[in-house]
Each structure stands twice: as structure tokens, then as C-alpha cells.
């Protein structure tokens, strides 16, 4: 089988490999009672797996353009996988759907009871601290400490303007 | 997979995104997911089939290059579409980050952050999305899932089970 097809096979199987390693790491950390953000663990795994993916691409093909291709495709796949896991943790629409699935039906009042605005924001603040994007100061204020999600936030608002969303 | 082909694939994606912006600006779609599916997946798949037929006769690209280019386009498209869901829903985490960015260097306390959010924006608007995208429907003031909604909910429910994690807090 040509090196190119093996590289494609590695890239296509990468989300499943990421998932397996993510599960192993999370279960190991739980076993040793270490509390680390699962999103942060996944992010680190995705970054680290660049090494075996790019090394195997090099040994299979020895071509720089295919290495560049692998880098782009693998990191896009990693990004997509991160998004899927993050959605399972944080997406409001997914949580609403699962709640309706578990209860059969939901009224607007049931939803208001399950969806407390204060709690939703508190969970997010905890997650953002776990992801090292914000910190809580001694006088109980939150300030930015990371740049990655800030870039995401600035992109989000800029892109909404480009697409014509009304944010006023 | 030459650098030229990587570039052409990226240029194709940029053209698709330009079409997406044009459609959103000219006639903002009610069913955004369906519109995204048509623009980013269905139309490119049709173009890929047409190109594959022409390629079979003229042999512009090898099968491995065609497959590689298609894979690259679809993962880039998927990355964009998944990002779009956070852009459309104005992800609360990103709203918090933005609010802290706009605040002075002393930051904001929890109450100040919570005050900037409304239940309507956090939940009602997302319910509206689920209804317009056909995942749930309302009947006698109660919300029920469609078949599509059950499939999606089931996928995430069992996904979390494989991880041994509880359902996400939302």
C-alpha cells in the first residue's frame, strides 16, 4: 500500500485514537484523584499527537508537502474532535435535548427550573479557571489570564458582524 | 498531494465561505443548519462527483490526490461549521471572556458577570434554534423531540456514557 494511503488511513483514524487516549487519561486521573479539566487534557493530547502523526508521515512518504498536508488535516480533525467533546460538556442545546429525551417532554416551567442562569454562569467560570483562561483574584474578581479563548471571542464577534447578525 | 493542490483546496473553501457570507447577508436563512449543509456539504459533494467523472476521462489528478483533497476540504468545512455553532449561539463562555476583556484591569465580580446575561438569551433563543432546525416541536405548551432530535440526543448521551462521564452541565 502506498505511503500516501497509509497517511490518509492514519488521519482518518486519528479521532478514534484521540478518543481512546482521552478516555484512558481521564480514567487514570480519576483513579489517582487528580482533578484536571477534561477539555485541557484533550487539548494537550491533541497537541502532543502532532509528533507521532508528523513523524509517521515523514517515515512513510519523506515528502514535505505531505507533512504540511498532514499537519493541517490532523489539527483540523483534532479541533473538530475537541469541539464535539466540548459540546457534550457545555452545549445548551444538547443539554436541553438530553433532558427532553430523559423526561419524555418538558414544559417551559420545567426548563426554567433546570436552567438556572446563575448556575450556568458559575459552571462556565469554573471551567474557564480550569482551562487557565481566567483567574479569580483575592478580592473575588475575575480577570483574563489566557489568550486562546480571547482570540476566539474577538473572532466570534467580528464574524457575527460580517455575517450580518444584529448584536445591538 | 502537492502544495499547489493544498492551496487550491483552501481557495475552494474560501469561495464556499464567501458564498455563505453572501447568502447570509442577502437572505438570512431561517433554517441555518440546512443552509450550512447545502452550502458546505451537498453542493461540494455534487461538484466532487462531477469532477471525478471528468477526472476519470482526463486524469487530472491521481485517486490518492483526489481523496486527499476531498478529505482536506471536508475537515476544514467541518471545522468551520462547528465553529459557526458557537458564533451563532454566542457561546456564553466567550461572552464572559469578552466582557472581561472590555472591563478595566480590576476585572469583574461574579454578580457583575451574571447581570449581563438573560434567561431569554441563554435558553429561549436556543429553544428557538432547536425548533427551527427541526430537533424539537411544541405541542400544548410542552416540548417534544422529533426523530432527528432523538438521534442527536442519543449520540451525545451514549458518547458521555462511553467516557464514564455524567451528562454535561450545559
Coordinates of C-alpha atoms in Angstrom, one line a residue:
Chain A
X1 CA 0.0 0.0 0.0
X2 CA 1.5 3.4 -0.9
X3 CA 2.7 5.7 1.8
X4 CA 0.0 8.3 0.9
X5 CA -2.9 5.9 1.5
X6 CA -1.3 4.9 4.9
X7 CA -1.1 8.6 5.8
X8 CA -4.7 9.1 4.9
X9 CA -5.7 6.0 7.0
X10 CA -3.8 7.4 10.0
X11 CA -5.5 10.8 9.6
X12 CA -9.0 9.2 9.2
X13 CA -8.5 7.0 12.3
X14 CA -7.0 9.9 14.4
X15 CA -10.3 11.0 16.0
X16 CA -10.9 7.5 17.3
X17 CA -7.3 7.3 18.6
X18 CA -7.7 10.7 20.3
X19 CA -10.9 9.4 21.9
X20 CA -9.3 6.3 23.2
X21 CA -6.3 8.1 24.7
X22 CA -8.6 10.8 26.2
X23 CA -10.7 8.2 27.9
X24 CA -7.6 6.4 29.2
X25 CA -6.1 9.7 30.6
X26 CA -9.3 10.8 32.2
X27 CA -9.9 7.4 33.9
X28 CA -6.2 7.4 35.1
X29 CA -6.5 10.9 36.5
X30 CA -9.8 9.9 38.2
X31 CA -8.1 6.8 39.7
X32 CA -5.3 8.9 41.2
X33 CA -7.8 11.5 42.4
X34 CA -6.4 14.3 40.3
X35 CA -9.0 16.9 39.2
X36 CA -8.0 18.4 35.9
X37 CA -10.3 19.9 33.3
X38 CA -11.1 17.2 30.7
X39 CA -11.0 19.8 27.9
X40 CA -7.5 20.8 28.9
X41 CA -6.4 17.2 28.9
X42 CA -7.9 16.7 25.4
X43 CA -6.2 19.9 24.2
X44 CA -2.8 18.7 25.4
X45 CA -3.3 15.2 23.9
X46 CA -4.2 16.8 20.5
X47 CA -1.1 19.0 20.6
X48 CA 1.2 16.1 21.7
X49 CA -0.1 13.7 19.0
X50 CA 1.2 16.0 16.3
X51 CA 4.6 14.3 17.0
X52 CA 3.7 10.7 16.1
X53 CA 1.4 11.8 13.2
X54 CA 4.0 14.0 11.6
X55 CA 6.8 11.5 12.3
X56 CA 4.9 8.7 10.7
X57 CA 4.0 10.9 7.7
X58 CA 7.7 11.6 7.3
X59 CA 8.8 8.0 7.5
X60 CA 6.0 6.8 5.2
X61 CA 6.5 9.5 2.5
X62 CA 9.6 11.6 3.1
X63 CA 7.8 14.5 1.3
X64 CA 7.5 17.9 2.9
X65 CA 4.2 18.8 1.1
X66 CA 2.5 15.7 2.6
X67 CA 3.9 16.6 6.0
X68 CA 2.3 20.0 5.7
X69 CA -0.9 18.4 4.5
X70 CA -0.9 16.0 7.5
X71 CA -0.3 18.9 9.9
X72 CA -3.3 20.9 8.5
X73 CA -5.7 17.9 8.3
X74 CA -4.7 16.3 11.7
X75 CA -5.1 19.6 13.6
X76 CA -8.4 20.3 11.9
X77 CA -9.6 16.8 12.9
X78 CA -8.3 17.5 16.4
X79 CA -10.1 20.8 16.5
X80 CA -13.4 19.2 15.4
X81 CA -13.0 16.4 18.0
X82 CA -12.3 19.0 20.7
X83 CA -15.5 20.8 19.6
X84 CA -17.6 17.6 19.8
X85 CA -16.3 16.8 23.3
X86 CA -16.8 20.4 24.4
X87 CA -20.3 20.4 23.0
X88 CA -21.1 17.3 25.1
X89 CA -19.9 19.2 28.2
X90 CA -21.2 22.7 27.6
X91 CA -23.7 23.0 24.8
X92 CA -27.1 24.3 26.0
X93 CA -29.0 22.8 23.0
X94 CA -27.5 19.3 23.7
X95 CA -28.4 19.5 27.4
X96 CA -32.0 20.6 26.6
X97 CA -32.3 17.7 24.1
X98 CA -31.0 15.1 26.5
X99 CA -33.3 16.4 29.2
X100 CA -36.3 16.1 26.9
X101 CA -35.1 12.6 26.0
X102 CA -34.9 11.5 29.6
X103 CA -38.2 13.1 30.7
X104 CA -40.2 12.4 27.5
X105 CA -41.4 16.0 27.4
X106 CA -40.6 19.3 29.1
X107 CA -42.7 22.4 29.8
X108 CA -41.3 25.9 29.8
X109 CA -41.6 25.9 33.6
X110 CA -39.6 22.6 33.9
X111 CA -37.0 24.1 31.7
X112 CA -36.7 27.3 33.8
X113 CA -36.2 25.0 36.9
X114 CA -33.4 23.0 35.2
X115 CA -31.8 26.0 33.7
X116 CA -30.8 28.4 36.4
X117 CA -28.9 31.4 34.8
X118 CA -26.7 31.9 37.9
X119 CA -25.6 28.2 37.9
X120 CA -24.9 28.2 34.2
X121 CA -22.6 31.1 34.6
X122 CA -20.9 29.7 37.7
X123 CA -20.2 26.4 35.8
X124 CA -18.6 28.3 33.0
X125 CA -16.5 30.4 35.3
X126 CA -15.2 27.2 36.9
X127 CA -14.4 25.7 33.5
X128 CA -12.6 28.9 32.4
X129 CA -10.5 28.8 35.5
X130 CA -9.8 25.1 34.8
X131 CA -8.7 25.9 31.3
X132 CA -6.4 28.7 32.6
X133 CA -8.2 31.4 30.7
X134 CA -9.3 33.4 33.7
X135 CA -8.2 33.7 37.3
X136 CA -10.1 34.8 40.5
X137 CA -8.2 37.5 42.4
X138 CA -8.1 37.8 46.2
X139 CA -10.9 40.4 46.1
X140 CA -13.2 37.9 44.3
X141 CA -12.9 39.4 40.9
X142 CA -12.3 37.6 37.7
X143 CA -9.6 38.7 35.2
X144 CA -8.3 37.3 32.0
X145 CA -5.2 35.2 32.2
X146 CA -5.1 33.3 28.9
X147 CA -5.2 34.4 25.2
X148 CA -6.6 31.5 23.3
X149 CA -10.3 32.0 24.2
X150 CA -9.9 35.7 24.0
X151 CA -8.9 35.3 20.3
X152 CA -11.9 33.1 19.9
X153 CA -14.2 35.7 21.5
X154 CA -12.9 38.5 19.3
X155 CA -13.2 36.3 16.2
X156 CA -16.8 35.4 17.2
X157 CA -18.0 39.0 17.5
X158 CA -16.1 40.1 14.3
X159 CA -17.6 37.1 12.4
X160 CA -21.1 37.8 13.6
X161 CA -20.7 41.4 12.2
X162 CA -19.5 40.0 8.8
X163 CA -22.4 37.6 8.6
X164 CA -24.9 40.4 9.5
X165 CA -26.1 39.3 12.9
X166 CA -27.7 42.1 14.9
X167 CA -25.8 42.4 18.2
X168 CA -27.2 45.7 19.3
Chain B
X1 CA -0.5 15.9 -2.6
X2 CA 1.4 18.9 -3.8
X3 CA 1.5 22.3 -2.2
X4 CA -0.5 23.6 -5.2
X5 CA -3.3 21.2 -4.5
X6 CA -3.4 22.2 -0.8
X7 CA -3.6 25.8 -2.0
X8 CA -6.4 25.0 -4.5
X9 CA -8.4 23.2 -1.8
X10 CA -8.1 26.1 0.6
X11 CA -9.1 28.5 -2.1
X12 CA -12.2 26.4 -2.8
X13 CA -13.1 26.5 0.9
X14 CA -12.7 30.3 0.8
X15 CA -15.0 30.5 -2.2
X16 CA -17.6 28.4 -0.3
X17 CA -17.3 30.6 2.8
X18 CA -17.8 33.7 0.5
X19 CA -21.0 32.1 -0.8
X20 CA -22.1 31.5 2.8
X21 CA -21.5 35.2 3.7
X22 CA -23.4 36.4 0.6
X23 CA -26.4 34.2 1.3
X24 CA -26.5 35.3 5.0
X25 CA -26.2 38.9 4.0
X26 CA -28.8 38.8 1.2
X27 CA -31.4 36.5 2.8
X28 CA -30.6 35.4 6.3
X29 CA -31.9 31.7 6.4
X30 CA -34.4 30.6 9.0
X31 CA -33.1 27.1 8.9
X32 CA -29.4 27.9 9.3
X33 CA -28.3 24.2 9.7
X34 CA -30.0 23.2 6.5
X35 CA -28.4 26.2 4.6
X36 CA -25.0 25.3 6.0
X37 CA -25.4 21.7 5.0
X38 CA -26.4 22.7 1.4
X39 CA -23.6 25.2 1.0
X40 CA -20.7 23.4 2.7
X41 CA -21.6 19.7 2.0
X42 CA -24.2 18.9 -0.6
X43 CA -23.1 21.3 -3.3
X44 CA -19.4 20.5 -2.9
X45 CA -20.2 16.7 -3.0
X46 CA -22.1 17.2 -6.2
X47 CA -19.2 19.2 -7.6
X48 CA -16.8 16.5 -6.5
X49 CA -18.9 13.8 -8.3
X50 CA -18.9 15.9 -11.5
X51 CA -15.1 16.5 -11.2
X52 CA -14.5 12.8 -10.5
X53 CA -16.3 11.9 -13.7
X54 CA -14.4 14.4 -15.7
X55 CA -11.1 13.3 -14.0
X56 CA -11.8 9.7 -14.9
X57 CA -11.7 10.7 -18.6
X58 CA -8.9 13.3 -18.5
X59 CA -6.9 12.0 -15.5
X60 CA -6.0 15.5 -14.0
X61 CA -5.5 14.0 -10.5
X62 CA -4.5 10.6 -9.2
X63 CA -7.1 8.9 -7.0
X64 CA -4.9 9.4 -3.9
X65 CA -4.6 13.2 -4.6
X66 CA -8.4 13.5 -5.2
X67 CA -9.2 11.6 -2.0
X68 CA -6.6 13.7 0.0
X69 CA -8.0 16.9 -1.4
X70 CA -11.6 15.9 -0.6
X71 CA -10.6 14.8 2.9
X72 CA -8.9 18.1 3.5
X73 CA -11.8 20.2 2.2
X74 CA -14.3 18.3 4.4
X75 CA -12.3 18.5 7.6
X76 CA -11.8 22.2 7.0
X77 CA -15.5 22.7 6.2
X78 CA -16.5 20.7 9.3
X79 CA -14.1 22.8 11.5
X80 CA -15.8 25.9 10.2
X81 CA -19.4 24.6 10.6
X82 CA -18.6 23.6 14.2
X83 CA -17.1 27.0 14.9
X84 CA -20.2 28.6 13.4
X85 CA -22.5 26.9 16.0
X86 CA -20.6 28.8 18.8
X87 CA -20.7 32.0 16.7
X88 CA -24.5 31.6 16.1
X89 CA -25.3 30.8 19.7
X90 CA -23.0 33.4 21.1
X91 CA -21.3 30.9 23.4
X92 CA -21.6 32.2 27.0
X93 CA -18.0 31.3 27.8
X94 CA -16.8 33.6 25.0
X95 CA -19.3 36.3 26.2
X96 CA -17.7 36.1 29.6
X97 CA -14.2 36.3 28.2
X98 CA -15.2 39.3 26.0
X99 CA -16.9 41.1 29.0
X100 CA -13.6 40.7 31.0
X101 CA -11.6 42.0 28.0
X102 CA -13.8 45.1 27.9
X103 CA -13.8 45.6 31.6
X104 CA -11.0 47.5 33.3
X105 CA -7.8 45.8 34.6
X106 CA -9.5 45.1 38.0
X107 CA -11.9 42.7 36.3
X108 CA -15.5 41.9 37.2
X109 CA -17.1 40.1 40.1
X110 CA -19.5 37.2 39.7
X111 CA -22.6 39.3 40.2
X112 CA -21.5 41.8 37.5
X113 CA -20.9 38.9 35.1
X114 CA -24.2 37.2 35.9
X115 CA -26.1 40.5 35.5
X116 CA -25.0 40.8 31.8
X117 CA -26.8 37.5 31.0
X118 CA -30.6 37.0 30.5
X119 CA -32.5 33.7 30.6
X120 CA -34.0 34.6 27.2
X121 CA -30.6 34.8 25.6
X122 CA -29.2 31.8 27.4
X123 CA -32.1 29.4 26.9
X124 CA -35.1 30.8 25.0
X125 CA -33.1 31.6 21.9
X126 CA -31.5 28.1 21.9
X127 CA -35.0 26.6 22.1
X128 CA -35.9 28.7 19.1
X129 CA -32.9 27.3 17.3
X130 CA -33.9 23.7 18.2
X131 CA -37.4 24.2 16.9
X132 CA -36.4 26.0 13.7
X133 CA -33.8 23.3 12.9
X134 CA -36.4 20.5 13.5
X135 CA -34.9 18.8 16.6
X136 CA -37.9 19.6 18.8
X137 CA -41.5 20.8 18.5
X138 CA -44.0 22.4 20.8
X139 CA -47.5 20.9 21.5
X140 CA -49.9 22.0 24.2
X141 CA -47.1 24.1 25.8
X142 CA -44.8 21.1 26.1
X143 CA -41.7 20.4 24.2
X144 CA -41.2 17.0 22.4
X145 CA -38.3 15.6 20.4
X146 CA -38.5 14.8 16.7
X147 CA -36.8 11.7 15.4
X148 CA -33.8 13.9 14.4
X149 CA -33.7 15.2 17.9
X150 CA -33.8 11.8 19.5
X151 CA -30.9 10.6 17.2
X152 CA -28.7 13.6 18.2
X153 CA -29.6 13.4 21.9
X154 CA -28.9 9.6 21.8
X155 CA -25.5 10.1 20.2
X156 CA -24.3 12.5 22.9
X157 CA -25.9 10.6 25.7
X158 CA -24.1 7.3 24.8
X159 CA -20.9 9.2 23.9
X160 CA -20.8 10.5 27.5
X161 CA -21.5 7.0 28.8
X162 CA -18.5 5.6 26.9
X163 CA -16.4 8.2 28.7
X164 CA -18.0 7.3 32.0
X165 CA -18.9 10.9 32.5
X166 CA -22.2 12.4 33.6
X167 CA -24.3 14.4 31.2
X168 CA -22.7 17.8 30.6
X169 CA -23.8 20.7 32.8
X170 CA -24.6 22.8 29.8

